Amino acid sequence: MSREPEDNTIAARIARVLAERIVHGELAPGARLRQDHIAEEFETSHVPVREAFRRLEAQGLAISEPRRGVRVASFDLAEVREVAEMRAALEVLALKHAGRHLTPAILDAAEEATREGDAAADVHAWEEANRRFHRLILTPCAMPRLLASIDDLHAASARFLFSAWRSGWEKRTDHDHRAILAALRQGKAEEAASILQKHVQWIGRAPQPAQKGGERQAFAIVG
Amino acid sequence: MSREPEDNTIAARIARVLAERIVHGELAPGARLRQDHIAEEFETSHVPVREAFRRLEAQGLAISEPRRGVRVASFDLAEVREVAEMRAALEVLALKHAGRHLTPAILDAAEEATREGDAAADVHAWEEANRRFHRLILTPCAMPRLLASIDDLHAASARFLFSAWRSGWEKRTDHDHRAILAALRQGKAEEAASILQKHVQWIGRAPQPAQKGGERQAFAIVG
DNA sequence: CTTTTCAAAATTATAGATAATTTTTGATTC
DNA sequence: GAATCAAAAATTATCTATAATTTTGAAAAG
């Protein structure tokens, strides 16, 4: 619950912290978010809490029913797929526009993020590196509205990932990321976009070998 | 400022009315939104007004600077194009998924919307019919998050349209809409999606014959 | 043992009040 | 006349209080 510099208002800080908790699964789907309790925890009144709720609602992380309160949004396989398809469509668009503006320095940083992802010891470290990779190659498109939408979709994606993969992370080599970088280095933005599209659409689609413990969902959840 | 049935909270009603005013250009880009003044107009306290502001912010219709207040978002040609490209990407996705679920009744209703758009006497009537067409053929995709994003982009699109085209509407026959419907009637969802993509991407791109009065922007703004 | 009812407790939504900050305005100086 | 400064006014962000609604839970009825 630390204070980040971009927390200009109390409402922004509360929204950020609650979003983190929802994404990391500390707040379960369907859990009620009681404004007075949260206000007490953050040592504020409930007014900024209610403003934070509106932000979470817009991100799709919470559902508000008038007079009935706010709950952590639930989700199902259909929504995992919906978010994956939206990400595929929007990230492809972003990459096509970013293409011309990508520098060798950016691609090197993206390769480093890929290596860190491959070496990640747990799912949280992998997600952080994965998100950094995607953000690095997409940010140069300079389309703020598009990037904001993609960020929200990444939060939803991360939430699905963490809910499915609480333990038992296995290191894996991300061949897709490497193929994307190779294509970008050759200036083949369209080809890179095509690989990126399949890479992200994979989420929620393909069967996945069941993990030890048997509580694994049989669907790919990385990307 | 009438009370719609879906206005469950005061904040929702304020957000809807302010969004309408911004989209219709009654509130100019950069105009300050003073919470006390709006609260007085709606005969409420400023608490629900602030919550409405958070909703407008999420829709990209307003910009909030902490301690400095909220302003109507400004926009430029780059954002018109950005919104057009996002709409193209997301509407194509929605149409591909809606394809299987489209019934003759829906397509008939969409054709009627197209006819109404062609016959529209002013830009507002045209926009209403156009939005109805897009919504009719996309809603059956049953992807709520995707449809919500498309709705927000349509609001932005309508705003750009109204700002550029305050007067001097000329009737036009929408050949794209008819081609989309023809493809859908033949079950060619991919072909329909391809026409839809070009139809929407047109916005903000192609030169447009200057209108009498000379205050016309030289870019297509319909779609 | 389950269902219904109803009052108590909890919770939401809104209003009213206050502290902190920004903007405006008008006098003053250069 | 333009620039500077400070006090006044306006505005934002937040807190405290209150009314309205929902939820809870225990007693009564079937």
mmCIF file with all atom_site columns, C-alpha atoms (C1' of nucleotides) in Angstrom, chain A residues 32 34-35 37 46 50 67, chain C residues 10-16:
data_model
loop_
_atom_site.group_PDB
_atom_site.id
_atom_site.type_symbol
_atom_site.label_atom_id
_atom_site.label_alt_id
_atom_site.label_comp_id
_atom_site.label_asym_id
_atom_site.label_entity_id
_atom_site.label_seq_id
_atom_site.pdbx_PDB_ins_code
_atom_site.Cartn_x
_atom_site.Cartn_y
_atom_site.Cartn_z
_atom_site.occupancy
_atom_site.B_iso_or_equiv
_atom_site.pdbx_formal_charge
_atom_site.auth_seq_id
_atom_site.auth_comp_id
_atom_site.auth_asym_id
_atom_site.auth_atom_id
_atom_site.pdbx_PDB_model_num
ATOM 1  C CA    . ARG A 1 32 ? -17.868 -7.242 -1.531 1.00 0.00 ? 32 ARG A CA    1
ATOM 2  C CA    . ARG A 1 34 ? -17.436 -2.086 1.562  1.00 0.00 ? 34 ARG A CA    1
ATOM 3  C CA    . GLN A 1 35 ? -16.707 1.608  1.301  1.00 0.00 ? 35 GLN A CA    1
ATOM 4  C CA    . HIS A 1 37 ? -14.163 -0.634 5.695  1.00 0.00 ? 37 HIS A CA    1
ATOM 5  C CA    . HIS A 1 46 ? -15.554 7.014  2.022  1.00 0.00 ? 46 HIS A CA    1
ATOM 6  C CA    . ARG A 1 50 ? -16.376 5.802  -3.996 1.00 0.00 ? 50 ARG A CA    1
ATOM 7  C CA    . ARG A 1 67 ? -27.737 0.678  -3.500 1.00 0.00 ? 67 ARG A CA    1
ATOM 8  C "C1'" . DA  C 2 10 ? -24.932 -2.594 8.568  1.00 0.00 ? 10 DA  C "C1'" 1
ATOM 9  C "C1'" . DT  C 2 11 ? -24.321 -0.304 4.409  1.00 0.00 ? 11 DT  C "C1'" 1
ATOM 10 C "C1'" . DT  C 2 12 ? -24.995 2.890  0.582  1.00 0.00 ? 12 DT  C "C1'" 1
ATOM 11 C "C1'" . DA  C 2 13 ? -25.944 7.420  -1.275 1.00 0.00 ? 13 DA  C "C1'" 1
ATOM 12 C "C1'" . DT  C 2 14 ? -26.198 12.027 -0.610 1.00 0.00 ? 14 DT  C "C1'" 1
ATOM 13 C "C1'" . DA  C 2 15 ? -25.877 16.462 1.823  1.00 0.00 ? 15 DA  C "C1'" 1
ATOM 14 C "C1'" . DG  C 2 16 ? -23.507 19.926 4.388  1.00 0.00 ? 16 DG  C "C1'" 1
#
